[in-house]
mmCIF file of C-alpha atoms in Angstrom:
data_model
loop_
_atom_site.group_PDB
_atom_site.id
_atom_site.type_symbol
_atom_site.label_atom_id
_atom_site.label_comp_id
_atom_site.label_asym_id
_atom_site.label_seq_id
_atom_site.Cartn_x
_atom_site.Cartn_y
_atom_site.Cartn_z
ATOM 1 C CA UNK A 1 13.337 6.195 1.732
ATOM 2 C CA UNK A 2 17.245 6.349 1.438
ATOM 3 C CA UNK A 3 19.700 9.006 1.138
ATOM 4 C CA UNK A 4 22.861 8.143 -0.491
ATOM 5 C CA UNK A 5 25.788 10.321 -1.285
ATOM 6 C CA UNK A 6 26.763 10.805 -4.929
ATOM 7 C CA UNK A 7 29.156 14.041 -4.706
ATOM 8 C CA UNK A 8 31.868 11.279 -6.946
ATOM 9 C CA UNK A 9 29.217 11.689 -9.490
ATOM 10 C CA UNK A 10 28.744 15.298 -10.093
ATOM 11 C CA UNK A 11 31.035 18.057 -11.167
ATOM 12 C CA UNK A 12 30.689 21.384 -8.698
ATOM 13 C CA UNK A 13 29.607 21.583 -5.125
ATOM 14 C CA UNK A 14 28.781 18.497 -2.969
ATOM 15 C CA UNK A 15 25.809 16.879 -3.544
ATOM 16 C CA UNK A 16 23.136 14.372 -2.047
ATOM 17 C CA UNK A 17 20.038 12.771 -3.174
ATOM 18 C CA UNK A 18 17.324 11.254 -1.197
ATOM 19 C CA UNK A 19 15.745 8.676 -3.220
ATOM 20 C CA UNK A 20 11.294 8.572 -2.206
ATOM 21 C CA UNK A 21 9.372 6.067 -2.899
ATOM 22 C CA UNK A 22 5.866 7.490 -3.981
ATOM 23 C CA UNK A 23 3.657 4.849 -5.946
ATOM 24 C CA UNK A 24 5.443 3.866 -9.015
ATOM 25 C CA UNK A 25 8.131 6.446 -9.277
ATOM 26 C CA UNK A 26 11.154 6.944 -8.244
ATOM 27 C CA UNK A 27 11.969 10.596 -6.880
ATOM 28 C CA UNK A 28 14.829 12.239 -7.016
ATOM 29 C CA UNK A 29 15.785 15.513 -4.975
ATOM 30 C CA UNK A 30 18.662 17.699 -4.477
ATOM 31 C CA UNK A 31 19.910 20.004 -2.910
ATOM 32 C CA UNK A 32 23.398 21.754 -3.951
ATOM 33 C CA UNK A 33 23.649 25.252 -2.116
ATOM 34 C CA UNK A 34 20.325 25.815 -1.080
ATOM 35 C CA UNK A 35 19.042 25.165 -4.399
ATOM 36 C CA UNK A 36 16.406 22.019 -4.907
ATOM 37 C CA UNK A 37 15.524 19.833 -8.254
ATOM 38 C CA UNK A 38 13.442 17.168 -8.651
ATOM 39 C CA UNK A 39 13.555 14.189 -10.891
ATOM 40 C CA UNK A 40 11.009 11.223 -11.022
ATOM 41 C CA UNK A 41 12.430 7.748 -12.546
ATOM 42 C CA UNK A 42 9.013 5.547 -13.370
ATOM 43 C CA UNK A 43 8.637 1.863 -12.803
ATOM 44 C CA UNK A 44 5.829 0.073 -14.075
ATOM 45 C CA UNK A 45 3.988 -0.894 -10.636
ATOM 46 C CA UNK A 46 3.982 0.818 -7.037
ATOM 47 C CA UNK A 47 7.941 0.639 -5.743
ATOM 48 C CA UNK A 48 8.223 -2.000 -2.466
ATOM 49 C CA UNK A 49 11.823 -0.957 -1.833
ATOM 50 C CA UNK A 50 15.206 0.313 -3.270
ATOM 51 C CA UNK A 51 18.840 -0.395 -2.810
ATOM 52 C CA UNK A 52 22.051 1.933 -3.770
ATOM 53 C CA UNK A 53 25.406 0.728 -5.063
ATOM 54 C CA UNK A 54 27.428 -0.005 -7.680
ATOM 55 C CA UNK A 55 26.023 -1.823 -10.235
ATOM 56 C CA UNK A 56 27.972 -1.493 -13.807
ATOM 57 C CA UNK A 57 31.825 -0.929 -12.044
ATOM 58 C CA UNK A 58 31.716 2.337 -12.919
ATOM 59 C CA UNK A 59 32.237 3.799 -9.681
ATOM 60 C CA UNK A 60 29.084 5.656 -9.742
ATOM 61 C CA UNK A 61 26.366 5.466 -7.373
ATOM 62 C CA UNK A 62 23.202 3.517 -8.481
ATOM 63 C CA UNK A 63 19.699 2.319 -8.062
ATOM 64 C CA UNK A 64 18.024 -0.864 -7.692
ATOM 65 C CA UNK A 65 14.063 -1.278 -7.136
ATOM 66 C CA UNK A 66 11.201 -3.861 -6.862
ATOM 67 C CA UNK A 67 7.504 -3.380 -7.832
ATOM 68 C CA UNK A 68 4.431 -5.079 -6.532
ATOM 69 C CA UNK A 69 4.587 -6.431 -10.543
ATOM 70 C CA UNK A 70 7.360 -8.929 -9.168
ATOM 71 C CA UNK A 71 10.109 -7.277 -11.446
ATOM 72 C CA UNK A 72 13.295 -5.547 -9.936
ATOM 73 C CA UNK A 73 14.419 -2.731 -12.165
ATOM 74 C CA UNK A 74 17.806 -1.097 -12.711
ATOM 75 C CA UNK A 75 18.504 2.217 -12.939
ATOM 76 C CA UNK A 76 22.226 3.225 -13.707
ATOM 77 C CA UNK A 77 24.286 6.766 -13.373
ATOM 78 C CA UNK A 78 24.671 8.157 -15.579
ATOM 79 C CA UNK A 79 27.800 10.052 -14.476
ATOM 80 C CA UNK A 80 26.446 13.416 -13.302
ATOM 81 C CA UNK A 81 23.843 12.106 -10.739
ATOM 82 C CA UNK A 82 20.902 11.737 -13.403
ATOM 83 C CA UNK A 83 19.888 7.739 -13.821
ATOM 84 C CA UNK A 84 18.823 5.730 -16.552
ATOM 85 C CA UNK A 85 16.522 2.921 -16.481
ATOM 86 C CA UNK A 86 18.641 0.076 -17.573
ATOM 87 C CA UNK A 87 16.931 -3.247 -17.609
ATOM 88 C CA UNK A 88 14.237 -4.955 -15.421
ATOM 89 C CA UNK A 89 14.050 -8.641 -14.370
ATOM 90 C CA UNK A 90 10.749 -10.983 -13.618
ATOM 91 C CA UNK A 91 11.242 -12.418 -9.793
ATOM 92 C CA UNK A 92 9.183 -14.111 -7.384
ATOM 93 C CA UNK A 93 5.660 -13.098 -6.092
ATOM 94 C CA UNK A 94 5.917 -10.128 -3.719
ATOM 95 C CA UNK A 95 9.284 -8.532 -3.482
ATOM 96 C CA UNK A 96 9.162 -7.321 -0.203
ATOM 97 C CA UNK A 97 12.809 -7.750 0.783
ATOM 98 C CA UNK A 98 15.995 -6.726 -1.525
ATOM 99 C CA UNK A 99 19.122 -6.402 -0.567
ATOM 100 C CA UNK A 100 23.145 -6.149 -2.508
ATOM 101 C CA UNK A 101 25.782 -8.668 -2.039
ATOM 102 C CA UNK A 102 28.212 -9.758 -4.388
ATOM 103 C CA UNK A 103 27.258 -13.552 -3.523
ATOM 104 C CA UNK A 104 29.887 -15.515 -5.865
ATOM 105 C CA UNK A 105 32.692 -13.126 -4.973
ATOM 106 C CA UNK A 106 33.494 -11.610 -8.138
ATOM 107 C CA UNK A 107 34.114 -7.866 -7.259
ATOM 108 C CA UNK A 108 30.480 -6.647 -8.216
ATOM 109 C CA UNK A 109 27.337 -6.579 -6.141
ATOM 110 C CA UNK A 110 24.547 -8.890 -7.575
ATOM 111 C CA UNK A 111 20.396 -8.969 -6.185
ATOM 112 C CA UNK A 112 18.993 -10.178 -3.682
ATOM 113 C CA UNK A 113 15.186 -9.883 -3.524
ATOM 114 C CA UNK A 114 12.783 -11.900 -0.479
ATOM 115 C CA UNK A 115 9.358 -13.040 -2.797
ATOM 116 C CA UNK A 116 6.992 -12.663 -0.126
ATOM 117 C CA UNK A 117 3.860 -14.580 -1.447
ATOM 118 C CA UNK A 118 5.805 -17.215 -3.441
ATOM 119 C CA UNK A 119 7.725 -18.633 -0.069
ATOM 120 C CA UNK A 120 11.180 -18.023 -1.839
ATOM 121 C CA UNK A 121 14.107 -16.189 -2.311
ATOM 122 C CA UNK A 122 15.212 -14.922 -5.826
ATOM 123 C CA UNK A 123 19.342 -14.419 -6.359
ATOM 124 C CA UNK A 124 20.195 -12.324 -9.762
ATOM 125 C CA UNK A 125 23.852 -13.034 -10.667
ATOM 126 C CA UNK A 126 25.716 -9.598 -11.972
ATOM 127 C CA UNK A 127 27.840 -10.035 -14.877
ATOM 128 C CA UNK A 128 29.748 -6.927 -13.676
ATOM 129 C CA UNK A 129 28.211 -4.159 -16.129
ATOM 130 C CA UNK A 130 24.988 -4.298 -14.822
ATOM 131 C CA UNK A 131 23.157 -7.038 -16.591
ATOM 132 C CA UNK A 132 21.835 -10.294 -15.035
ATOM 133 C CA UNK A 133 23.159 -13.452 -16.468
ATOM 134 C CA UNK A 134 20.644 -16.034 -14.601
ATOM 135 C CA UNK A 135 18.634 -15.523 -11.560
ATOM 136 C CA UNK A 136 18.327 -18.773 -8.941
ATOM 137 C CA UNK A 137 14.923 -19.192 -7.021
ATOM 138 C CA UNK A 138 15.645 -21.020 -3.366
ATOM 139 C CA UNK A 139 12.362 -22.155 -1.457
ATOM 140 C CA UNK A 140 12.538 -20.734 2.214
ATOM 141 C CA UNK A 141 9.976 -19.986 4.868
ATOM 142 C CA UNK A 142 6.138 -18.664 4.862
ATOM 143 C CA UNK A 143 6.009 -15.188 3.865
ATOM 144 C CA UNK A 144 9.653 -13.602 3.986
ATOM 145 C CA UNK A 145 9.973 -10.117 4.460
ATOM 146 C CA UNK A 146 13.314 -8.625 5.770
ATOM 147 C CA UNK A 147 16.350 -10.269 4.172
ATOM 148 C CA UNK A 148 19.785 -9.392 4.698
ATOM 149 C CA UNK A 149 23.238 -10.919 3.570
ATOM 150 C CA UNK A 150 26.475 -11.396 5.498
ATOM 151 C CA UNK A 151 28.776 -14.136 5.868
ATOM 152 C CA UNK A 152 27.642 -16.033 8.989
ATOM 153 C CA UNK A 153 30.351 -19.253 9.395
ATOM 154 C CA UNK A 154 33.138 -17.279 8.642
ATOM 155 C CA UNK A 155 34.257 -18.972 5.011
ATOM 156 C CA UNK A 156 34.588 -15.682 3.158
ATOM 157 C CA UNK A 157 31.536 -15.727 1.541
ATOM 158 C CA UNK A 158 28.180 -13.776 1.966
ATOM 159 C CA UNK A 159 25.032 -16.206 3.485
ATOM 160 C CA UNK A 160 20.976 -14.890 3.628
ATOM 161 C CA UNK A 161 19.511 -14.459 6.932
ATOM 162 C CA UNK A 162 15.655 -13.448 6.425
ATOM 163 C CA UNK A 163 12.688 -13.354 8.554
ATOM 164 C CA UNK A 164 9.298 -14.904 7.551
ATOM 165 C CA UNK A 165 6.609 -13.404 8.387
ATOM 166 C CA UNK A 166 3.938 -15.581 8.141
ATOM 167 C CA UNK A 167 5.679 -18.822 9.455
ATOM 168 C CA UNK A 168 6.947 -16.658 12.538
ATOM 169 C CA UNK A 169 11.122 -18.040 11.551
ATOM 170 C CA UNK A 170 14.059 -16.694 11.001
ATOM 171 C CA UNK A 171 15.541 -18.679 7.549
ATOM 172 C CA UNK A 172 19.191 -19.079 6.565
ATOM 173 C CA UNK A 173 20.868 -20.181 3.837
ATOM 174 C CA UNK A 174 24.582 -20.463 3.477
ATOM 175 C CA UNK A 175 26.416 -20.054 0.510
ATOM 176 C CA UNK A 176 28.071 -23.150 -0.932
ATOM 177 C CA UNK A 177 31.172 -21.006 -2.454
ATOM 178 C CA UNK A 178 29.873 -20.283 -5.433
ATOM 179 C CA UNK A 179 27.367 -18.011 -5.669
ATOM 180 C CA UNK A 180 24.664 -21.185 -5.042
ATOM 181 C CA UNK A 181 22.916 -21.338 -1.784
ATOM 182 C CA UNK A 182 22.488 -24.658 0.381
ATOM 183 C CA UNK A 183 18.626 -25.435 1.550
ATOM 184 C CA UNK A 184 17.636 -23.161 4.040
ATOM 185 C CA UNK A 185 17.205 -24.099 7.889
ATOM 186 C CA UNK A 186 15.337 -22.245 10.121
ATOM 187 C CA UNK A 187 14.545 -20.794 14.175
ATOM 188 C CA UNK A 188 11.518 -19.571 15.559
ATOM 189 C CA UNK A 189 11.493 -16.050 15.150
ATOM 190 C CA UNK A 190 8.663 -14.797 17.072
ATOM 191 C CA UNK A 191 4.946 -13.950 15.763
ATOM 192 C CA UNK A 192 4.844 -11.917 12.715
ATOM 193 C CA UNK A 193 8.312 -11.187 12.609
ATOM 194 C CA UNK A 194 9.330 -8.472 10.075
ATOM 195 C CA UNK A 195 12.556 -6.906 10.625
ATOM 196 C CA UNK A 196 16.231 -8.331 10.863
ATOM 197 C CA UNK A 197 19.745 -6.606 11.475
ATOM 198 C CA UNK A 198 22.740 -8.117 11.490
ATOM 199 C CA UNK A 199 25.951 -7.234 13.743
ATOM 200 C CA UNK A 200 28.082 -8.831 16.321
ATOM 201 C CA UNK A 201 26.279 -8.102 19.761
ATOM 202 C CA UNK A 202 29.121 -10.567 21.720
ATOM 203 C CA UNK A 203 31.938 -9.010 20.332
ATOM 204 C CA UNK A 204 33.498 -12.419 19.521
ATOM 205 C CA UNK A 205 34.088 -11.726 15.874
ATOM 206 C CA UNK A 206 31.055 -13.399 14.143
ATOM 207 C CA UNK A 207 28.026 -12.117 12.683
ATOM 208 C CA UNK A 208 24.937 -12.393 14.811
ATOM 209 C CA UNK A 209 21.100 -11.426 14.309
ATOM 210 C CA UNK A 210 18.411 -9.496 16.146
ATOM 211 C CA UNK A 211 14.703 -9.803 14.883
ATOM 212 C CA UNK A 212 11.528 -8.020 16.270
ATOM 213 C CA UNK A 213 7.865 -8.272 15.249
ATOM 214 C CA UNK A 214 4.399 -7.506 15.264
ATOM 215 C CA UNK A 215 2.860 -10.206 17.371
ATOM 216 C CA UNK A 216 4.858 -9.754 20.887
ATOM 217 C CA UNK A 217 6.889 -7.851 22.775
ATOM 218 C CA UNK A 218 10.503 -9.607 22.056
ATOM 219 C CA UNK A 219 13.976 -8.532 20.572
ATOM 220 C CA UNK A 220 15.512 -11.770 19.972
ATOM 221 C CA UNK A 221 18.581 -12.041 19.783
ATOM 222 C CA UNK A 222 20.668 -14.964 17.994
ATOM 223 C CA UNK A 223 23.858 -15.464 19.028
ATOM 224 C CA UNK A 224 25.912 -16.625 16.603
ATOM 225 C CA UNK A 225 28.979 -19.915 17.388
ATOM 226 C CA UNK A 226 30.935 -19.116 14.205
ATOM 227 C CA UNK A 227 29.730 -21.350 12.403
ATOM 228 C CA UNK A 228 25.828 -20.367 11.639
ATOM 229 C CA UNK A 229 24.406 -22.046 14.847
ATOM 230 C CA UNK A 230 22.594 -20.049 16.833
ATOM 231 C CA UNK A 231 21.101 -19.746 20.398
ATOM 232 C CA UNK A 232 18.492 -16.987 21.124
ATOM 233 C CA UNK A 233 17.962 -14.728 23.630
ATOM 234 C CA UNK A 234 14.655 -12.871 23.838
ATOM 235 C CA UNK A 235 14.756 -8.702 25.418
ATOM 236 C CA UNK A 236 11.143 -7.688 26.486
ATOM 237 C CA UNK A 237 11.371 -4.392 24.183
ATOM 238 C CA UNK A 238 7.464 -3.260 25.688
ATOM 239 C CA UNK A 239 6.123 -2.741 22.382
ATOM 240 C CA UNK A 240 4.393 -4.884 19.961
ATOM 241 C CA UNK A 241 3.221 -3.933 16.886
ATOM 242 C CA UNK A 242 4.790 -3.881 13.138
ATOM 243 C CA UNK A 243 8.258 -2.576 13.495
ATOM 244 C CA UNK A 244 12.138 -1.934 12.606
ATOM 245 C CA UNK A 245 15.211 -2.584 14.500
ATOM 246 C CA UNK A 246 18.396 -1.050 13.612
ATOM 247 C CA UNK A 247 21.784 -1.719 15.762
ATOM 248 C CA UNK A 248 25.023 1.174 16.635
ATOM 249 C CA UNK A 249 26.968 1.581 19.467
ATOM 250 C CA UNK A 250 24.748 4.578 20.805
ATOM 251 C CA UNK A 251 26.842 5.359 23.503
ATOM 252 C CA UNK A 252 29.579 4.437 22.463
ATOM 253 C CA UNK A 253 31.136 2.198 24.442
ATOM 254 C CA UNK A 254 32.040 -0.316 22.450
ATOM 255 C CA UNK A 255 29.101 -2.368 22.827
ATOM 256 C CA UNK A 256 26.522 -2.553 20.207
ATOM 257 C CA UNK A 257 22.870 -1.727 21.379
ATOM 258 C CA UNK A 258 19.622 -1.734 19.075
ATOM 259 C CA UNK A 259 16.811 0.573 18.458
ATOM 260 C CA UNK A 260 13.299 -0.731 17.510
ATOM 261 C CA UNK A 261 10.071 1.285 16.461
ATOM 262 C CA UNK A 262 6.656 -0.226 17.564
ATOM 263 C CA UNK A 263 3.484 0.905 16.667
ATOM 264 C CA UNK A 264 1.518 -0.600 19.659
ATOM 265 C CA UNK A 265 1.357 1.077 23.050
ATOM 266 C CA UNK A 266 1.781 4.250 22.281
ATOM 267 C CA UNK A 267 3.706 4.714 18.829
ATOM 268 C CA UNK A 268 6.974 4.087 20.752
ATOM 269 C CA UNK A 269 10.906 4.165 19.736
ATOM 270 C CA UNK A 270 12.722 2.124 21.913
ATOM 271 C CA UNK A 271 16.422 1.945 22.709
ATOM 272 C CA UNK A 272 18.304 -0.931 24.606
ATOM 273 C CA UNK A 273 21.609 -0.479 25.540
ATOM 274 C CA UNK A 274 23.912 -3.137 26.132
ATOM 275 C CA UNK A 275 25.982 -3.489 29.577
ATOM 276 C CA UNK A 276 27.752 -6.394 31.087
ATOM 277 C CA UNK A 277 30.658 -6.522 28.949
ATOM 278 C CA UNK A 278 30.876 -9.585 26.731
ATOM 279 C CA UNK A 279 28.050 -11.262 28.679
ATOM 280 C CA UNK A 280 24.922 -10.084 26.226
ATOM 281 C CA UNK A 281 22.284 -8.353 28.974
ATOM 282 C CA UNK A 282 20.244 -5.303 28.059
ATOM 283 C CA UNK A 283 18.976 -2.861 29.934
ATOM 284 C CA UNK A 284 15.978 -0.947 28.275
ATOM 285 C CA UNK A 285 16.207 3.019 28.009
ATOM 286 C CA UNK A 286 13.363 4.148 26.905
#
């Protein structure tokens, strides 16, 4: 599920939507003044995840899915917070992961998708209204799930970091400049790894990553040089179990900690809180 904010869109009183993801539909629901509405946008097979931005430079709000039928559908706004499906797109087997990045740095966000059970990642290039003009197809690790984009050597231009579940790595590929991706290179990631975030833990001014999975009990932590090496460091979080990991500065301090859900021992949420300045050492909360 997201929520995304789309008052720019719609005349009168301030608006959200939550966007669900129920089978092969889209719903939408509002809520303007303690009124509600609901609005279902179909796709043709069950939904595996959806994205919000700008897709047509319109400076409207919209949506981007994937379906288990390996197609990623758009779905533009129409103006006053009501979509229309646009187009949809054949990808790679499994869209699991999908993500927005405008990856050749022409002012508007192109797709990102992670094919799951095809071992690859598929890239569809935005002309700027909303249409794809090609899509690339990279090979990367067994099974990738979580993929996220942000640029990790410092060059100005947005890289994919994604975590493969089956082949227990974390995969990156780093844009050559152009939109084009160079072949991916990989770290262990951990057993059954499933869910990345990206942020700079060291406060030195470069992206780093933190991945947690199913099949132990580690945060790991990849420190990034500046230049898309990494070194790991691995935070007992005392859950295992299939999971997410999201990263804020919860008590704010200035240092960013993480939060993790586990569903072994208990169900748990966990929350690790950085201390020691610079020097990356967590102390678990709870």
């Amino acid at each position: 599920m997201i929520a995304i904010d789309i008052t720019k869109a719609c005349e009168g009183p301030a608006e959200s939507i939550t966007v669900t993801l129920t089978s092969q539909y889209i719903f939408r629901n509002i809520t303007i003044e303690g009124f509600s509405d609901s609005t279902s946008y179909y796709c043709n097979a069950g939904i595996r995840g959806v994205v919000a931005g700008d897709m047509d430079s319109d400076n409207d709000i919209d949506l981007v899915a994937s379906s288990s039928d390996d197609s990623v559908f758009i779905f533009l706004n129409d103006g006053n917070g009501t979509f229309t499906r646009h187009a949809a797109y054949r990808v790679g087997d499994g869209p699991e992961g999908l993500t927005l990045s405008d990856v050749d740095n022409d002012y508007d966000l192109d797709i990102v998708t992670s094919d799951t059970y095809s071992d690859s990642v598929s890239v569809l290039i935005n002309n700027g209204d909303g249409n794809i003009e090609r899509i690339d197809t990279y090979p990367v690790g067994w099974g990738p799930l979580a993929i996220k984009s942000a640029d990790l050597n410092n060059d100005g231009y947005p890289d994919l970091a994604m975590v493969d579940y089956f082949g227990d790595s974390l995969s990156i590929l780093l844009n050559n400049g152009d939109g084009t991706f160079a072949p991916r290179y990989a770290y262990p990631g951990g057993d059954w790894v499933n869910a990345l975030v990206p942020t700079d833990f060291d406060n030195d001014g470069d992206i780093d990553l933190a991945a947690f999975g199913g099949g132990d009990m580690y945060v790991r932590v990849f420190l990034n040089d500046g230049e898309a090496n990494f070194s790991v460091e691995l935070f007992n979080s005392g859950s295992s179990g299939t999971g997410h990991i999201v990263a804020a500065d919860l008590w704010e301090d200035g240092s960013i900690d993480f939060c993790y859900t586990g569903n072994g021992n208990g169900n748990r949420l966990g929350i690790q809180r950085r201390v020691h300045g610079n020097d990356i050492r967590f102390c678990k909360q709870y």
